[in-house]
mmCIF file of C-alpha atoms in Angstrom:
data_model
loop_
_atom_site.group_PDB
_atom_site.id
_atom_site.type_symbol
_atom_site.label_atom_id
_atom_site.label_comp_id
_atom_site.label_asym_id
_atom_site.label_seq_id
_atom_site.Cartn_x
_atom_site.Cartn_y
_atom_site.Cartn_z
ATOM 1 C CA UNK A 1 149.240 -96.589 3.563
ATOM 2 C CA UNK A 2 146.002 -95.623 2.762
ATOM 3 C CA UNK A 3 143.768 -98.347 1.658
ATOM 4 C CA UNK A 4 140.170 -99.743 0.859
ATOM 5 C CA UNK A 5 139.847 -103.114 1.775
ATOM 6 C CA UNK A 6 137.389 -105.692 0.864
ATOM 7 C CA UNK A 7 136.740 -109.206 1.835
ATOM 8 C CA UNK A 8 136.147 -112.031 0.869
ATOM 9 C CA UNK A 9 138.385 -111.239 -2.469
ATOM 10 C CA UNK A 10 136.238 -114.294 -3.678
ATOM 11 C CA UNK A 11 133.550 -116.184 -2.711
ATOM 12 C CA UNK A 12 131.232 -118.732 -4.463
ATOM 13 C CA UNK A 13 127.940 -119.729 -2.699
ATOM 14 C CA UNK A 14 124.520 -120.662 -3.668
ATOM 15 C CA UNK A 15 121.304 -119.490 -4.329
ATOM 16 C CA UNK A 16 119.393 -117.851 -1.278
ATOM 17 C CA UNK A 17 122.362 -118.203 1.512
ATOM 18 C CA UNK A 18 122.911 -114.700 2.892
ATOM 19 C CA UNK A 19 126.435 -113.043 2.692
ATOM 20 C CA UNK A 20 127.836 -109.951 3.172
ATOM 21 C CA UNK A 21 130.524 -108.174 1.968
ATOM 22 C CA UNK A 22 132.802 -105.900 4.153
ATOM 23 C CA UNK A 23 134.547 -102.751 2.708
ATOM 24 C CA UNK A 24 136.588 -100.595 5.305
ATOM 25 C CA UNK A 25 139.078 -97.500 4.330
ATOM 26 C CA UNK A 26 141.294 -96.052 6.687
ATOM 27 C CA UNK A 27 141.544 -92.580 5.025
ATOM 28 C CA UNK A 28 138.619 -91.006 7.160
ATOM 29 C CA UNK A 29 136.882 -90.528 4.029
ATOM 30 C CA UNK A 30 133.105 -89.179 4.309
ATOM 31 C CA UNK A 31 132.049 -90.933 1.288
ATOM 32 C CA UNK A 32 131.863 -94.618 0.338
ATOM 33 C CA UNK A 33 130.245 -96.367 -2.626
ATOM 34 C CA UNK A 34 129.777 -100.227 -3.765
ATOM 35 C CA UNK A 35 129.907 -100.699 -7.525
ATOM 36 C CA UNK A 36 129.095 -103.896 -9.532
ATOM 37 C CA UNK A 37 131.232 -104.343 -12.808
ATOM 38 C CA UNK A 38 129.950 -106.637 -15.260
ATOM 39 C CA UNK A 39 131.001 -107.802 -19.340
ATOM 40 C CA UNK A 40 130.012 -105.087 -21.789
ATOM 41 C CA UNK A 41 128.396 -102.815 -19.155
ATOM 42 C CA UNK A 42 131.000 -101.150 -16.997
ATOM 43 C CA UNK A 43 130.711 -100.320 -13.102
ATOM 44 C CA UNK A 44 127.306 -99.630 -12.107
ATOM 45 C CA UNK A 45 126.835 -97.891 -8.566
ATOM 46 C CA UNK A 46 124.685 -99.773 -6.215
ATOM 47 C CA UNK A 47 124.684 -97.945 -3.091
ATOM 48 C CA UNK A 48 126.523 -94.815 -1.621
ATOM 49 C CA UNK A 49 126.857 -93.052 1.481
ATOM 50 C CA UNK A 50 127.965 -89.777 2.290
ATOM 51 C CA UNK A 51 127.962 -90.231 6.258
ATOM 52 C CA UNK A 52 126.991 -92.481 8.983
ATOM 53 C CA UNK A 53 123.591 -93.346 8.754
ATOM 54 C CA UNK A 54 122.784 -91.901 5.619
ATOM 55 C CA UNK A 55 122.879 -94.178 2.607
ATOM 56 C CA UNK A 56 121.475 -93.835 -0.735
ATOM 57 C CA UNK A 57 120.172 -96.089 -3.930
ATOM 58 C CA UNK A 58 122.265 -95.961 -6.908
ATOM 59 C CA UNK A 59 121.426 -97.214 -10.443
ATOM 60 C CA UNK A 60 121.131 -100.730 -9.627
ATOM 61 C CA UNK A 61 119.979 -101.324 -5.669
ATOM 62 C CA UNK A 62 117.833 -104.001 -6.032
ATOM 63 C CA UNK A 63 118.628 -107.223 -4.344
ATOM 64 C CA UNK A 64 121.364 -105.053 -1.788
ATOM 65 C CA UNK A 65 121.385 -103.850 1.189
ATOM 66 C CA UNK A 66 124.081 -101.640 3.079
ATOM 67 C CA UNK A 67 124.651 -100.041 6.240
ATOM 68 C CA UNK A 68 126.878 -97.426 7.583
ATOM 69 C CA UNK A 69 127.323 -97.639 11.122
ATOM 70 C CA UNK A 70 131.213 -96.326 11.358
ATOM 71 C CA UNK A 71 132.740 -93.472 9.310
ATOM 72 C CA UNK A 72 135.348 -96.809 8.197
ATOM 73 C CA UNK A 73 132.801 -99.366 7.398
ATOM 74 C CA UNK A 74 130.249 -99.931 4.502
ATOM 75 C CA UNK A 75 129.390 -103.335 4.107
ATOM 76 C CA UNK A 76 127.459 -104.849 1.349
ATOM 77 C CA UNK A 77 124.783 -107.434 2.223
ATOM 78 C CA UNK A 78 122.841 -109.839 -0.065
ATOM 79 C CA UNK A 79 120.008 -111.204 2.100
ATOM 80 C CA UNK A 80 118.823 -113.647 -0.483
ATOM 81 C CA UNK A 81 121.811 -114.083 -3.501
ATOM 82 C CA UNK A 82 120.632 -114.973 -6.733
ATOM 83 C CA UNK A 83 122.498 -116.051 -9.866
ATOM 84 C CA UNK A 84 121.968 -112.635 -11.766
ATOM 85 C CA UNK A 85 124.300 -111.025 -8.663
ATOM 86 C CA UNK A 86 127.320 -113.099 -9.839
ATOM 87 C CA UNK A 87 129.683 -109.978 -10.739
ATOM 88 C CA UNK A 88 132.487 -108.424 -9.643
ATOM 89 C CA UNK A 89 132.170 -105.667 -6.940
ATOM 90 C CA UNK A 90 134.232 -102.813 -5.975
ATOM 91 C CA UNK A 91 134.111 -100.692 -2.930
ATOM 92 C CA UNK A 92 135.547 -96.949 -3.204
ATOM 93 C CA UNK A 93 135.848 -93.846 -0.946
ATOM 94 C CA UNK A 94 136.586 -90.172 -1.213
ATOM 95 C CA UNK A 95 136.981 -87.444 0.719
ATOM 96 C CA UNK A 96 133.727 -84.683 1.099
ATOM 97 C CA UNK A 97 133.613 -83.293 -2.240
ATOM 98 C CA UNK A 98 132.482 -79.480 -2.930
ATOM 99 C CA UNK A 99 135.870 -77.805 -3.583
ATOM 100 C CA UNK A 100 137.523 -81.363 -3.293
ATOM 101 C CA UNK A 101 139.282 -82.588 -6.339
ATOM 102 C CA UNK A 102 139.476 -86.067 -5.090
ATOM 103 C CA UNK A 103 138.667 -89.345 -6.651
ATOM 104 C CA UNK A 104 137.415 -92.150 -5.410
ATOM 105 C CA UNK A 105 139.818 -95.026 -4.299
ATOM 106 C CA UNK A 106 138.814 -98.327 -4.988
ATOM 107 C CA UNK A 107 139.183 -101.424 -3.056
ATOM 108 C CA UNK A 108 140.845 -104.860 -4.778
ATOM 109 C CA UNK A 109 137.577 -106.020 -5.633
ATOM 110 C CA UNK A 110 135.079 -109.174 -4.830
ATOM 111 C CA UNK A 111 134.532 -111.811 -7.316
ATOM 112 C CA UNK A 112 131.151 -113.473 -6.312
ATOM 113 C CA UNK A 113 129.710 -116.475 -8.186
ATOM 114 C CA UNK A 114 126.385 -117.549 -6.762
ATOM 115 C CA UNK A 115 125.268 -121.029 -8.144
ATOM 116 C CA UNK B 1 118.808 -91.083 -16.322
ATOM 117 C CA UNK B 2 122.237 -89.915 -17.118
ATOM 118 C CA UNK B 3 123.452 -91.859 -19.614
ATOM 119 C CA UNK B 4 127.409 -91.721 -20.332
ATOM 120 C CA UNK B 5 128.682 -93.053 -24.029
ATOM 121 C CA UNK B 6 132.393 -93.734 -24.834
ATOM 122 C CA UNK B 7 133.707 -94.576 -28.297
ATOM 123 C CA UNK B 8 135.100 -96.520 -29.174
ATOM 124 C CA UNK B 9 134.630 -99.313 -26.868
ATOM 125 C CA UNK B 10 137.593 -101.380 -28.437
ATOM 126 C CA UNK B 11 140.892 -100.000 -29.797
ATOM 127 C CA UNK B 12 143.490 -101.324 -31.595
ATOM 128 C CA UNK B 13 146.621 -99.099 -32.316
ATOM 129 C CA UNK B 14 150.169 -98.776 -33.406
ATOM 130 C CA UNK B 15 152.968 -98.099 -30.985
ATOM 131 C CA UNK B 16 153.754 -94.448 -31.965
ATOM 132 C CA UNK B 17 150.352 -93.498 -33.296
ATOM 133 C CA UNK B 18 148.458 -91.104 -31.497
ATOM 134 C CA UNK B 19 144.185 -91.585 -30.948
ATOM 135 C CA UNK B 20 141.063 -89.930 -28.923
ATOM 136 C CA UNK B 21 138.767 -91.604 -26.659
ATOM 137 C CA UNK B 22 135.174 -89.898 -26.436
ATOM 138 C CA UNK B 23 133.023 -89.492 -23.598
ATOM 139 C CA UNK B 24 129.678 -88.064 -23.810
ATOM 140 C CA UNK B 25 127.131 -87.743 -21.421
ATOM 141 C CA UNK B 26 123.411 -86.714 -21.233
ATOM 142 C CA UNK B 27 123.062 -84.141 -18.275
ATOM 143 C CA UNK B 28 124.574 -81.126 -17.003
ATOM 144 C CA UNK B 29 127.551 -82.016 -14.637
ATOM 145 C CA UNK B 30 130.608 -79.885 -13.762
ATOM 146 C CA UNK B 31 132.974 -83.219 -12.666
ATOM 147 C CA UNK B 32 134.380 -85.923 -14.830
ATOM 148 C CA UNK B 33 136.792 -88.542 -13.855
ATOM 149 C CA UNK B 34 139.259 -90.590 -16.250
ATOM 150 C CA UNK B 35 140.325 -94.339 -14.685
ATOM 151 C CA UNK B 36 142.207 -96.853 -16.295
ATOM 152 C CA UNK B 37 142.028 -100.727 -15.105
ATOM 153 C CA UNK B 38 144.497 -103.477 -15.942
ATOM 154 C CA UNK B 39 143.164 -106.613 -16.492
ATOM 155 C CA UNK B 40 142.245 -108.357 -13.124
ATOM 156 C CA UNK B 41 142.939 -105.286 -11.439
ATOM 157 C CA UNK B 42 141.583 -102.173 -9.726
ATOM 158 C CA UNK B 43 140.640 -98.942 -10.871
ATOM 159 C CA UNK B 44 143.257 -96.146 -10.931
ATOM 160 C CA UNK B 45 142.493 -92.225 -10.982
ATOM 161 C CA UNK B 46 143.859 -91.093 -13.795
ATOM 162 C CA UNK B 47 142.453 -87.498 -14.086
ATOM 163 C CA UNK B 48 139.855 -85.082 -12.102
ATOM 164 C CA UNK B 49 138.219 -82.635 -14.545
ATOM 165 C CA UNK B 50 136.476 -80.038 -12.452
ATOM 166 C CA UNK B 51 135.226 -77.416 -14.711
ATOM 167 C CA UNK B 52 134.431 -76.258 -18.407
ATOM 168 C CA UNK B 53 137.503 -76.065 -20.236
ATOM 169 C CA UNK B 54 139.721 -78.174 -17.879
ATOM 170 C CA UNK B 55 142.784 -79.659 -19.381
ATOM 171 C CA UNK B 56 145.157 -81.962 -17.600
ATOM 172 C CA UNK B 57 148.130 -84.139 -18.712
ATOM 173 C CA UNK B 58 150.104 -86.897 -17.360
ATOM 174 C CA UNK B 59 152.869 -88.379 -19.633
ATOM 175 C CA UNK B 60 151.226 -89.335 -23.108
ATOM 176 C CA UNK B 61 147.684 -88.957 -21.950
ATOM 177 C CA UNK B 62 145.844 -85.922 -22.022
ATOM 178 C CA UNK B 63 142.214 -85.114 -21.011
ATOM 179 C CA UNK B 64 140.140 -82.303 -21.441
ATOM 180 C CA UNK B 65 136.357 -81.237 -20.497
ATOM 181 C CA UNK B 66 133.792 -79.041 -22.179
ATOM 182 C CA UNK B 67 130.528 -79.016 -20.342
ATOM 183 C CA UNK B 68 128.559 -77.214 -22.531
ATOM 184 C CA UNK B 69 129.300 -79.713 -25.063
ATOM 185 C CA UNK B 70 128.527 -82.745 -22.418
ATOM 186 C CA UNK B 71 132.070 -83.834 -23.857
ATOM 187 C CA UNK B 72 135.254 -85.039 -22.510
ATOM 188 C CA UNK B 73 138.306 -86.240 -24.302
ATOM 189 C CA UNK B 74 141.298 -88.531 -23.409
ATOM 190 C CA UNK B 75 143.876 -87.981 -26.200
ATOM 191 C CA UNK B 76 147.036 -90.727 -26.287
ATOM 192 C CA UNK B 77 150.315 -89.001 -28.107
ATOM 193 C CA UNK B 78 152.678 -91.957 -29.544
ATOM 194 C CA UNK B 79 151.116 -95.000 -27.908
ATOM 195 C CA UNK B 80 153.128 -97.505 -25.933
ATOM 196 C CA UNK B 81 152.589 -100.827 -24.746
ATOM 197 C CA UNK B 82 152.310 -99.795 -21.292
ATOM 198 C CA UNK B 83 149.038 -97.902 -22.085
ATOM 199 C CA UNK B 84 147.293 -101.054 -23.094
ATOM 200 C CA UNK B 85 144.409 -101.113 -20.914
ATOM 201 C CA UNK B 86 140.637 -100.468 -20.242
ATOM 202 C CA UNK B 87 139.940 -96.855 -19.714
ATOM 203 C CA UNK B 88 136.741 -95.776 -17.993
ATOM 204 C CA UNK B 89 135.395 -92.094 -17.922
ATOM 205 C CA UNK B 90 132.669 -91.200 -14.695
ATOM 206 C CA UNK B 91 130.331 -88.573 -14.712
ATOM 207 C CA UNK B 92 129.485 -87.025 -10.970
ATOM 208 C CA UNK B 93 125.610 -85.852 -10.747
ATOM 209 C CA UNK B 94 124.730 -84.027 -7.240
ATOM 210 C CA UNK B 95 122.107 -85.400 -5.418
ATOM 211 C CA UNK B 96 121.449 -82.736 -2.857
ATOM 212 C CA UNK B 97 123.689 -82.130 0.369
ATOM 213 C CA UNK B 98 127.227 -82.541 -0.662
ATOM 214 C CA UNK B 99 126.390 -86.102 -2.150
ATOM 215 C CA UNK B 100 126.778 -87.395 -5.721
ATOM 216 C CA UNK B 101 125.904 -90.480 -7.766
ATOM 217 C CA UNK B 102 129.371 -91.234 -10.205
ATOM 218 C CA UNK B 103 127.923 -93.106 -13.414
ATOM 219 C CA UNK B 104 130.414 -94.588 -15.261
ATOM 220 C CA UNK B 105 131.079 -95.269 -19.120
ATOM 221 C CA UNK B 106 131.433 -99.027 -20.171
ATOM 222 C CA UNK B 107 135.006 -98.570 -20.885
ATOM 223 C CA UNK B 108 137.367 -98.400 -23.896
ATOM 224 C CA UNK B 109 139.543 -101.303 -24.296
ATOM 225 C CA UNK B 110 142.592 -100.206 -25.837
ATOM 226 C CA UNK B 111 145.281 -102.133 -27.349
ATOM 227 C CA UNK B 112 148.629 -100.909 -28.056
ATOM 228 C CA UNK B 113 150.533 -103.363 -31.030
ATOM 229 C CA UNK B 114 154.474 -103.142 -31.628
#
């Protein structure tokens, strides 16, 4: 089954304790991306990656890091989490665009609470 | 910076009625997506609009794109309760070498009441 898998689904942690949210896709997609969703703000893009070892900042990259060492994985790293990073996070992937009309496939989301 | 504005943000409509959700964006783009999100769930792709004048229909939903006006619409025909959800438009901005950013509107929360 084609899917984007995020782990963990829920996490409560404390300020300053480094954490990683993993994202893996099994569709051989080139493009992967992270978003955060906050009430009243919609989804905002954090980082995206068009290929292995290529990452770009989205609209809200501050406080986050990503890496793309393999095509299927795109982890989101919070080196020193703060309460304002409490949010619902989504990972998404899609095939390379150009003439492709494929939309992004989204994972089930990770609800992060930072105390 | 690209701005994507959806309106209305909240919509309560009766079953059987028609209505339109609007998505305006502030910079040139030739690609726009519509997504649906049910409470507590992930996003589900509804439509991909690739060019000016594109129109797509699925059931009671029809989406269109006018790239010159920088406007997309999502039209709901004869609403039913199952359409209650939050609908997002998302606009592509190319950032070179085939890569792109995706900017979402804030979403329209639709409630269809009997």
